[in-house]
Coordinates of C-alpha atoms and ligand atoms in Angstrom, one line a residue:
X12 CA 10.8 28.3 -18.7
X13 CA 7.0 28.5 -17.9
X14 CA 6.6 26.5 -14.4
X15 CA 3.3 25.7 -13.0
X16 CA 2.4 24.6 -9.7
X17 CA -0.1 22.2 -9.2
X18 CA -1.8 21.5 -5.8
X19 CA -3.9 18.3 -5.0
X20 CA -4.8 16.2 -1.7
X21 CA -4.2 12.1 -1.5
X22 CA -5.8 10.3 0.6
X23 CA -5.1 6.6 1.3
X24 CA -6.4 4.0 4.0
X25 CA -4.6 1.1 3.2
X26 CA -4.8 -2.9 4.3
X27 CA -3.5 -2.3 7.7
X28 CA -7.0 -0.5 8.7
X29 CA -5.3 1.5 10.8
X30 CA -6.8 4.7 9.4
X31 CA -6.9 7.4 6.7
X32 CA -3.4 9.5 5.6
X33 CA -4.6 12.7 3.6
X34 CA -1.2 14.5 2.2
X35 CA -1.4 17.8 0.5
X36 CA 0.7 17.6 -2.5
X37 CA 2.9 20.3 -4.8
X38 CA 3.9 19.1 -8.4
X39 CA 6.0 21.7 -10.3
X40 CA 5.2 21.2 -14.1
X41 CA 7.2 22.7 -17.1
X42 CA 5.7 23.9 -20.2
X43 CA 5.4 20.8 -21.4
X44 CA 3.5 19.9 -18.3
X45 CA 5.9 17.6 -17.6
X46 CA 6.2 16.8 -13.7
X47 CA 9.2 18.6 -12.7
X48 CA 9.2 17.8 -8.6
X49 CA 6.7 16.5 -6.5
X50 CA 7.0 17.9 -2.8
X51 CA 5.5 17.0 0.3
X52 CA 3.6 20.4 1.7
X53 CA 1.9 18.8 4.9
X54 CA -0.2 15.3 6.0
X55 CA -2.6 14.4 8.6
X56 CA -3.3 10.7 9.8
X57 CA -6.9 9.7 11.3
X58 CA -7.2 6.5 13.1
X59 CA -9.5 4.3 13.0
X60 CA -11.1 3.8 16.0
X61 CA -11.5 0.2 17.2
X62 CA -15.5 0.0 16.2
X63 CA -14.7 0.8 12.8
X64 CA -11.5 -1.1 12.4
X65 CA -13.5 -4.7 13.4
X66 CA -16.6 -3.7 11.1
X67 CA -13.9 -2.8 8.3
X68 CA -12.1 -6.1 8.9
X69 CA -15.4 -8.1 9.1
X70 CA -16.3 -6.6 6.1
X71 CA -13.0 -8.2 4.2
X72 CA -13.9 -11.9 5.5
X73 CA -16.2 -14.1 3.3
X74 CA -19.6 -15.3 5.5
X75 CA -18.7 -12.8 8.1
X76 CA -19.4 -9.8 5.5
X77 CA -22.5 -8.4 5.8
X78 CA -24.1 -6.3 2.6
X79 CA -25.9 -3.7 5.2
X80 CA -22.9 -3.0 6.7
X81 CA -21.2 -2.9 3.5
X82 CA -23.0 -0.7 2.0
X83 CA -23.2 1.4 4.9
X84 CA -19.2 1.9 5.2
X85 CA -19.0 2.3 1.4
X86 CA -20.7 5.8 2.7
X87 CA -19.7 5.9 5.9
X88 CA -16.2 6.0 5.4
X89 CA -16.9 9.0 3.4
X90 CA -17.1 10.9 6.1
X91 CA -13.5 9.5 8.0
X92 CA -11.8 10.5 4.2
X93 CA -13.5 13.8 4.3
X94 CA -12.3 14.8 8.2
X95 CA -9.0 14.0 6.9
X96 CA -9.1 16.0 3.9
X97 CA -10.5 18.9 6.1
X98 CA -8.1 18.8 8.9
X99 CA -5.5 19.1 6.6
X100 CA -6.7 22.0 4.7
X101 CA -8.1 23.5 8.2
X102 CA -4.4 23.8 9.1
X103 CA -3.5 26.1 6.1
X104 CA -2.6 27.7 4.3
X105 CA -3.8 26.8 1.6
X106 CA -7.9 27.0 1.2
X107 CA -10.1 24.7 -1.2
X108 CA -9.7 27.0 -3.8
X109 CA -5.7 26.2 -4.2
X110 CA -6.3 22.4 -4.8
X111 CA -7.8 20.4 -7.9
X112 CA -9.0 17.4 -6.7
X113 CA -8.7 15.0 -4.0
X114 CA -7.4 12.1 -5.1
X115 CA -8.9 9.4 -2.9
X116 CA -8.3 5.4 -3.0
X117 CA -10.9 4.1 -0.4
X118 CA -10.6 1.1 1.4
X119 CA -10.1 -1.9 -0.6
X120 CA -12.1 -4.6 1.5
X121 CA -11.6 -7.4 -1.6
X122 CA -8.8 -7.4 -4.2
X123 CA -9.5 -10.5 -6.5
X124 CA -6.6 -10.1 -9.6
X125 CA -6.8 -13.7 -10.4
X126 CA -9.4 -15.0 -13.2
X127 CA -12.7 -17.0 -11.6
X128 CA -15.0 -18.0 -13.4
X129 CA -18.3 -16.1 -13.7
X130 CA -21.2 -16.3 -16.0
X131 CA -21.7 -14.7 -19.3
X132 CA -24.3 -14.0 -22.0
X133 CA -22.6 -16.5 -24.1
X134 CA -20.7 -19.1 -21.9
X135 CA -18.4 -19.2 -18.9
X136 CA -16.1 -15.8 -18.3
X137 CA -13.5 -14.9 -16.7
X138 CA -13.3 -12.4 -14.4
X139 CA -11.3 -10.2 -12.2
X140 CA -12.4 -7.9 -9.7
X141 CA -11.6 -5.2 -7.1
X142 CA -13.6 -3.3 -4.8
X143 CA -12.1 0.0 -3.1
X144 CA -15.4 1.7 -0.8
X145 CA -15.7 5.5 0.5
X146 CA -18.6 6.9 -1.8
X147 CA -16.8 10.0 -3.8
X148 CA -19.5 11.9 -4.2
X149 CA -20.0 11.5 -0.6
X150 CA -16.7 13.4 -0.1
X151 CA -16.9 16.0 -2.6
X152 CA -20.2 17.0 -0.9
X153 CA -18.6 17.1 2.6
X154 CA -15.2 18.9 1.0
X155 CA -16.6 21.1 -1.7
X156 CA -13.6 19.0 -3.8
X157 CA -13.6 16.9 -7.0
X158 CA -12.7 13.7 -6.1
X159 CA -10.7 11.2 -8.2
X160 CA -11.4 7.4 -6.9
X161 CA -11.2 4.1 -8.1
X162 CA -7.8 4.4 -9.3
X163 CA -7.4 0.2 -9.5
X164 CA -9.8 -0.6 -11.9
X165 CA -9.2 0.8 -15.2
X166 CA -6.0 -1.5 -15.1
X167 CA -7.9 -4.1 -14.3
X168 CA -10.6 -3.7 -17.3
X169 CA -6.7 -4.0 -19.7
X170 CA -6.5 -7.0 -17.8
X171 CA -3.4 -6.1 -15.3
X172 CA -3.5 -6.8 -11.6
X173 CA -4.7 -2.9 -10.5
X174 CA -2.1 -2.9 -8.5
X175 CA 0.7 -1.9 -7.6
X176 CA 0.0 1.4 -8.6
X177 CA 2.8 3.4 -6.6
X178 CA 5.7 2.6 -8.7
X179 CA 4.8 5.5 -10.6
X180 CA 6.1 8.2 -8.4
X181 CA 8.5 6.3 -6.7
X182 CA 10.6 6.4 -9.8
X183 CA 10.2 10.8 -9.6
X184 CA 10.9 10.9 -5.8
X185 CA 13.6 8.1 -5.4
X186 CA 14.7 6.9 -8.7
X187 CA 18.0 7.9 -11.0
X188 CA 20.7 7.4 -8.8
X189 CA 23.3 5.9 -10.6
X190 CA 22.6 2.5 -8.7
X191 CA 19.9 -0.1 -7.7
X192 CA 17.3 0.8 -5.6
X193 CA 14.3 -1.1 -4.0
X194 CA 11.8 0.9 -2.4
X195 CA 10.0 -1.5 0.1
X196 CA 6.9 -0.5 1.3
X197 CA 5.6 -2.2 4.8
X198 CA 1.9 -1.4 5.2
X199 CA -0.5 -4.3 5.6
X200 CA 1.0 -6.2 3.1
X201 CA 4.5 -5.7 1.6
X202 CA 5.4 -4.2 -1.7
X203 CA 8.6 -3.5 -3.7
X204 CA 9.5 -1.1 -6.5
X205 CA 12.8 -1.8 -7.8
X206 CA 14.9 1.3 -9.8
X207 CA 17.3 0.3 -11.7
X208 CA 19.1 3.2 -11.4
X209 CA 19.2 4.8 -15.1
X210 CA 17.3 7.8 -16.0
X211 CA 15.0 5.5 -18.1
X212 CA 11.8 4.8 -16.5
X213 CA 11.2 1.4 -18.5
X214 CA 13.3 -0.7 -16.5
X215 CA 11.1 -0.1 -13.6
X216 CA 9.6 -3.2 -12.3
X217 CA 7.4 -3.9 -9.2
X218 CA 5.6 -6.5 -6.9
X219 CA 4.0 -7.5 -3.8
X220 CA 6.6 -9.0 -1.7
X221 CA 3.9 -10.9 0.6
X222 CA 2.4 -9.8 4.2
X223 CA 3.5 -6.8 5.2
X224 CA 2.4 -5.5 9.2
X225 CA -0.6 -7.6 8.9
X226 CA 0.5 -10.8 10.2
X227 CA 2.3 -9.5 13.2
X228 CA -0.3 -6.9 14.3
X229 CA -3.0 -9.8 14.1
X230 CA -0.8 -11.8 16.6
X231 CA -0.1 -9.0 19.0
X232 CA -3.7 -7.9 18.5
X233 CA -4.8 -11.6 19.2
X234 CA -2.0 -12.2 22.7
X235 CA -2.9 -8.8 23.8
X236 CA -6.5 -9.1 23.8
X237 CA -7.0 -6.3 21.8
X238 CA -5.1 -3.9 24.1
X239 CA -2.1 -3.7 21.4
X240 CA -3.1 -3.0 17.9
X241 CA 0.8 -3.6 16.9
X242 CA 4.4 -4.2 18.2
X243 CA 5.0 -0.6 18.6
X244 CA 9.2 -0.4 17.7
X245 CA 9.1 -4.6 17.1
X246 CA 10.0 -4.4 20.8
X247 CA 7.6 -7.6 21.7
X248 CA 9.4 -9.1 18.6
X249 CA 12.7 -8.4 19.6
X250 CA 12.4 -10.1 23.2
X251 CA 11.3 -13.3 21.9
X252 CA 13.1 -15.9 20.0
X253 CA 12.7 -16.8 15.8
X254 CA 11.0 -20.4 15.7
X255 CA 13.2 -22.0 12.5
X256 CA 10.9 -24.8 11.9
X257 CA 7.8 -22.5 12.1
X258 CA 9.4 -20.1 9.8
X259 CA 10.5 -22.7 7.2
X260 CA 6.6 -23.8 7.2
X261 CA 5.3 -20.4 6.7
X262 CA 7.8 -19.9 3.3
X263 CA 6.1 -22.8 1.9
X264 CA 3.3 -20.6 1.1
X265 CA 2.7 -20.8 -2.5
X266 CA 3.3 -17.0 -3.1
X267 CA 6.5 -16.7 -2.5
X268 CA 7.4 -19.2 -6.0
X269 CA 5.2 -17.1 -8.1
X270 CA 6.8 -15.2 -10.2
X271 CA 5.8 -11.2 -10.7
X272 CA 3.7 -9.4 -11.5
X273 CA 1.7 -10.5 -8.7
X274 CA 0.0 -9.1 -6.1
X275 CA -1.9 -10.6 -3.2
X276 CA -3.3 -9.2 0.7
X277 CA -6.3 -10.0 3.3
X278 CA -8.2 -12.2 1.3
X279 CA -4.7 -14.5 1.4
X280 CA -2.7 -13.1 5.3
X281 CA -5.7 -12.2 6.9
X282 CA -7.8 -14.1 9.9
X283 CA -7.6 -17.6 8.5
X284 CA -4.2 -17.9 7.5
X285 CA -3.1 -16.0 11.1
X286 CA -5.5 -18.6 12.9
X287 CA -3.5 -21.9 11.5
X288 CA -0.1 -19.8 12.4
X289 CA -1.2 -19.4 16.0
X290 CA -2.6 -23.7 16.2
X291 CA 1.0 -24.5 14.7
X292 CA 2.6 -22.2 17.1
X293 CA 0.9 -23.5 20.1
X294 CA 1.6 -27.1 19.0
X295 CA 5.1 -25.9 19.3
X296 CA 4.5 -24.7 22.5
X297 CA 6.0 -21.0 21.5
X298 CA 5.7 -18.2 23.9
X299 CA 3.7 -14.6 22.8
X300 CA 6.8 -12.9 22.1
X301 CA 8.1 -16.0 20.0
X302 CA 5.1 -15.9 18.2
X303 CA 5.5 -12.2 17.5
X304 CA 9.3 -12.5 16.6
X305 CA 8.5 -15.4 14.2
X306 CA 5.9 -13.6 12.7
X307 CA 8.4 -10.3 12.2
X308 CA 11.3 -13.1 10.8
X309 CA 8.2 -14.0 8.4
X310 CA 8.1 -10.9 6.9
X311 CA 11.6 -9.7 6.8
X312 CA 12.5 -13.3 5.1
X313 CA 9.6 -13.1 2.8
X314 CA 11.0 -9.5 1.6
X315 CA 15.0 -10.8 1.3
X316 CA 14.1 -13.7 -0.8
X317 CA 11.6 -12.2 -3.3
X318 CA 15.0 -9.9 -3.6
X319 CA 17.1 -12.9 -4.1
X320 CA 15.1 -14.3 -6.2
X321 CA 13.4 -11.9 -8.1
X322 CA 15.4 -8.8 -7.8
X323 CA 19.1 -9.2 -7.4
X324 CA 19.4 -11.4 -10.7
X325 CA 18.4 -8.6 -12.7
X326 CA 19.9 -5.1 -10.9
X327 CA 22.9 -4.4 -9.2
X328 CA 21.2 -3.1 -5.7
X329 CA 22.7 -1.4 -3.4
X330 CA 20.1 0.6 -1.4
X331 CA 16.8 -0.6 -0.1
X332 CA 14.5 2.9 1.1
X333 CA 11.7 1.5 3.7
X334 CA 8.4 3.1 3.7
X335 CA 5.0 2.4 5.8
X336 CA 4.2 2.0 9.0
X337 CA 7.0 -1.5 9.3
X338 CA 10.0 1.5 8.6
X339 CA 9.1 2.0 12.3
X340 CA 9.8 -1.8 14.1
X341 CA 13.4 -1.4 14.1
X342 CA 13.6 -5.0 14.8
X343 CA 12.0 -5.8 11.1
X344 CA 14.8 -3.5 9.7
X345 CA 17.3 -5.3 11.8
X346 CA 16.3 -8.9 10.7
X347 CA 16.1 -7.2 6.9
X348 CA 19.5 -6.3 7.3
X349 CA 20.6 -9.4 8.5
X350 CA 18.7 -11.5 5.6
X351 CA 19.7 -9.5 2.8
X352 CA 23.3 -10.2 1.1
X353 CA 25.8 -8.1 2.7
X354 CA 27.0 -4.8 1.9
X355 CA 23.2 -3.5 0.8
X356 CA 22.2 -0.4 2.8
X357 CA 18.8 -0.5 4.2
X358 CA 17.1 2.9 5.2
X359 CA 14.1 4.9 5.5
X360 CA 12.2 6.8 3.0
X361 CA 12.3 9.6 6.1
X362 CA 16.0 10.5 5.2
X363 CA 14.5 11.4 1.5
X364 CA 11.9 14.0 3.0
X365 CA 9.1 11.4 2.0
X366 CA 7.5 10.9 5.7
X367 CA 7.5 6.5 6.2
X368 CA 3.2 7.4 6.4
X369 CA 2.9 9.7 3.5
X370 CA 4.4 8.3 0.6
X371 CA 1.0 5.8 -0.7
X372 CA -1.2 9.2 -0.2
X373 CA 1.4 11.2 -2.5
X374 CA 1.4 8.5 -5.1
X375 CA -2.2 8.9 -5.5
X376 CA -2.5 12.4 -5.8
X377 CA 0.6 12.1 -8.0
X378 CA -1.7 10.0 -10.0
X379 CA -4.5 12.1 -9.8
X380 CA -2.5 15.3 -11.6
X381 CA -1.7 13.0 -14.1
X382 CA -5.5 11.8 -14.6
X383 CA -6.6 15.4 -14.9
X384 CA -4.1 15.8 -17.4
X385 CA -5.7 12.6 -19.3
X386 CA -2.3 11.4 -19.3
X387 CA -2.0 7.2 -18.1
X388 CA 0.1 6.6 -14.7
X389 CA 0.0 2.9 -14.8
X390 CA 2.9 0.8 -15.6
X391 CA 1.7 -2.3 -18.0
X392 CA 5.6 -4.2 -17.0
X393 CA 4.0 -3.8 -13.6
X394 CA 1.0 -4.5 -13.2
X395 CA 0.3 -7.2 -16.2
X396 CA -2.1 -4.6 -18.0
X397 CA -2.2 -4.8 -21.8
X398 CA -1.6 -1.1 -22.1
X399 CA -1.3 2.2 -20.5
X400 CA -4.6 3.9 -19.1
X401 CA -5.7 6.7 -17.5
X402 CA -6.4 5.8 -14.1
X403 CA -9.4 6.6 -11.7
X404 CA -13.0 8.4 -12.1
X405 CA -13.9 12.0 -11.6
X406 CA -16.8 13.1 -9.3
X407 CA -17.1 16.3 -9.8
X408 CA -17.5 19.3 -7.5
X409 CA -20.9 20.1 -6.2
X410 CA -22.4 23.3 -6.7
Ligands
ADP512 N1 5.8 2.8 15.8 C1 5.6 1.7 15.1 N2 6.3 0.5 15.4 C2 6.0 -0.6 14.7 N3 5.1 -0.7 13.7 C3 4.4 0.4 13.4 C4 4.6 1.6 14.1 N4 3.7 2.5 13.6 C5 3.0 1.9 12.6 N5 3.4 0.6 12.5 C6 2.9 -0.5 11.7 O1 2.4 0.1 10.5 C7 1.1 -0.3 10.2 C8 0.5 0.8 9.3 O2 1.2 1.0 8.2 P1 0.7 1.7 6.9 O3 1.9 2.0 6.1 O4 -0.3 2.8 7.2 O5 -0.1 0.5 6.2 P2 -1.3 0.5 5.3 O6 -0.9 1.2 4.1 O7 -1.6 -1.0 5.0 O8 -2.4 1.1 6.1 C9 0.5 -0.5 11.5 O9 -0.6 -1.4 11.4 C10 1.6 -1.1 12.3 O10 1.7 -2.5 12.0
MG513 MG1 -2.3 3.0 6.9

């Protein structure tokens, strides 16, 4: 059988802001260019330093953005996506030459899936939006690379949500194994595809669970003064004590009784929302690492009912695979564990070769190959789009 091997570079800087994760890619085709296997050849994580985290994050706060500064990060951030892409290909072996494209999502600084109302030639629209920066043709000029960018809004323009977008390959690296599987990603916000467990893709369903990291690093950052970015192992988390009453309030959010698709992130668990948590915690008189340990019980809950709720109705789970940066606070796995229905394994994407940091990046490059091949990689039961589409927009390579 007539086996190609296909080489391209993800990169991703996701809602966290904690930096850029460029992962160079293989995907082993057949001759029906069918994606055989997707490996993992190497990865390289920039992070952000603090100057460009607060501008990012200032940038993703209405009347605190700025359109200079916007603008300016839209290209600046080019260059952080670039150094990525070039320390990993500086390592080897592999020169430009081996890879087709980079396939790059930029930082989304506003994801708007909902309908507002905006005005049209002919009477009131509505409208969607999203807005992803790092300038592609930016980064081709600094890598010598076609990029593929933009990857949210053609399933946006079918009218689905744009996102989320990695189901796609976790059903290739993680899916057909006989049984229920959730693959729960913990980056800024939280995200769950769920894998029915049949070698039929259409059963594949996916949603954003709620906040990911980002409530709890905005609390450490905020009690720390700055000087803690995140509770590094949920050790601060795990020396405090879970405020019931505080955590009841928080589950009133109005998210959590939508029913998916849906998708949500920093315009809803960002500064504002973590403000009000911290005036009702200090009315309550709770301690930092209460705070923290609340705030971790917040997101661990959040994931364990949108899997009672949404989830375990429909599949007969029995493994949950943890990716993102949260596979690492051992005390979020442990309040998981001890949230979700007994007898459901929880575990790390790590023990499937898929590196907790690397497996957004591989989606997109994943998607990428698939773009090239003018084939569509999102998934309308997903994301709420009216049809397949091929996803992204190709700069191409400057000459
Ligand atoms: N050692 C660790 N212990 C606890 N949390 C961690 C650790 N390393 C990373 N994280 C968390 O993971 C986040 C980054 O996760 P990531 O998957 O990159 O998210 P995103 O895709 O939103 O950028 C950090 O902001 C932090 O909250
Ligand atoms: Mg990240």
């Amino acid at each position: 059988m007539q086996r190609r091997e296909h080489r391209l570079i993800g990169v991703m800087s996701g809602t966290s802001l904690d930096g850029v994760d460029a992962v160079l890619v293989s995907i082993k085709t057949d001759a029906q260019q069918r994606v055989v296997k997707v490996s993992l050849v190497d990865q390289v994580s920039i992070a952000y330093t603090p100057q460009v985290r607060d501008l990012v994050n200032r940038l993703c706060i209405p009347g605190s953005s700025d359109i200079n500064d916007l603008t300016l990060a839209h290209f600046g951030l080019s260059h952080w996506n670039a150094a990525a892409v070039n320390a990993l290909l500086a390592k080897g072996p592999y020169a430009g030459s081996d890879i087709e494209a980079v396939c790059m999502h930029g930082q989304t600084v506003w994801h708007a899936p909902n309908p507002q109302i905006f005005p049209g030639p002919s009477g009131d629209l509505s409208v969607t939006g999203t807005l992803q920066i790092a300038n592609p043709s930016l980064v081709a000029s600094l890598t010598g690379l076609p990029v593929i960018s933009d990857f949210r809004s053609a399933d946006m323009a079918e009218g689905g949500q744009g996102a989320p977008l990695a189901p796609y390959i976790d059903y290739l690296l993680f899916g057909n194994k006989g049984h229920g599987v959730a693959v729960q990603n913990i980056g800024g916000i939280g995200n769950v595809t769920v894998l029915p467990g049949g070698d039929d893709a259409s059963g594949v369903f996916a949603f954003d669970t709620g906040p990911g990291n980002m409530i709890m690093d905005a609390v450490v950052a905020l009690g720390t003064n700055g000087r803690k970015l995140y509770d590094e192992g949920g050790s601060i988390g795990a020396s405090g004590t879970i405020c019931q009453s505080l955590l009841d309030a928080l589950m009133e959010d109005p998210y959590f009784a939508l029913v998916p698709p849906k998708s949500t992130g920093r315009e809803v668990y960002g500064q504002t929302f973590v403000q009000e948590l911290v005036k009702k915690a200090e009315s309550l008189a709770l301690c930092f690492a209460d705070i923290v340990a609340t705030a971790t019980a917040f997101t661990a809950y959040s994931i364990a009912k949108a899997y009672q709720d949404f989830v375990i109705p429909h599949t007969a789970l029995e493994t949950v695979i943890v990716s993102g940066g949260g596979a690492r606070n051992t005390y979020l796995l442990s309040l998981l564990r001890q949230y979700l229905p007994e007898g459901i394994v929880v575990t790390t994407s790590d023990a499937f070769g898929v590196p907790d940091q690397a497996r957004e990046a591989m989606a997109f490059a994943l998607m990428g190959h698939e773009s090239l091949l003018g084939r569509p990689s999102n998934i309308p039961a997903v994301t709420g789009a009216r049809k397949p589409v091929v996803l992204g927009t190709i700069t191409m390579q400057h000459i």
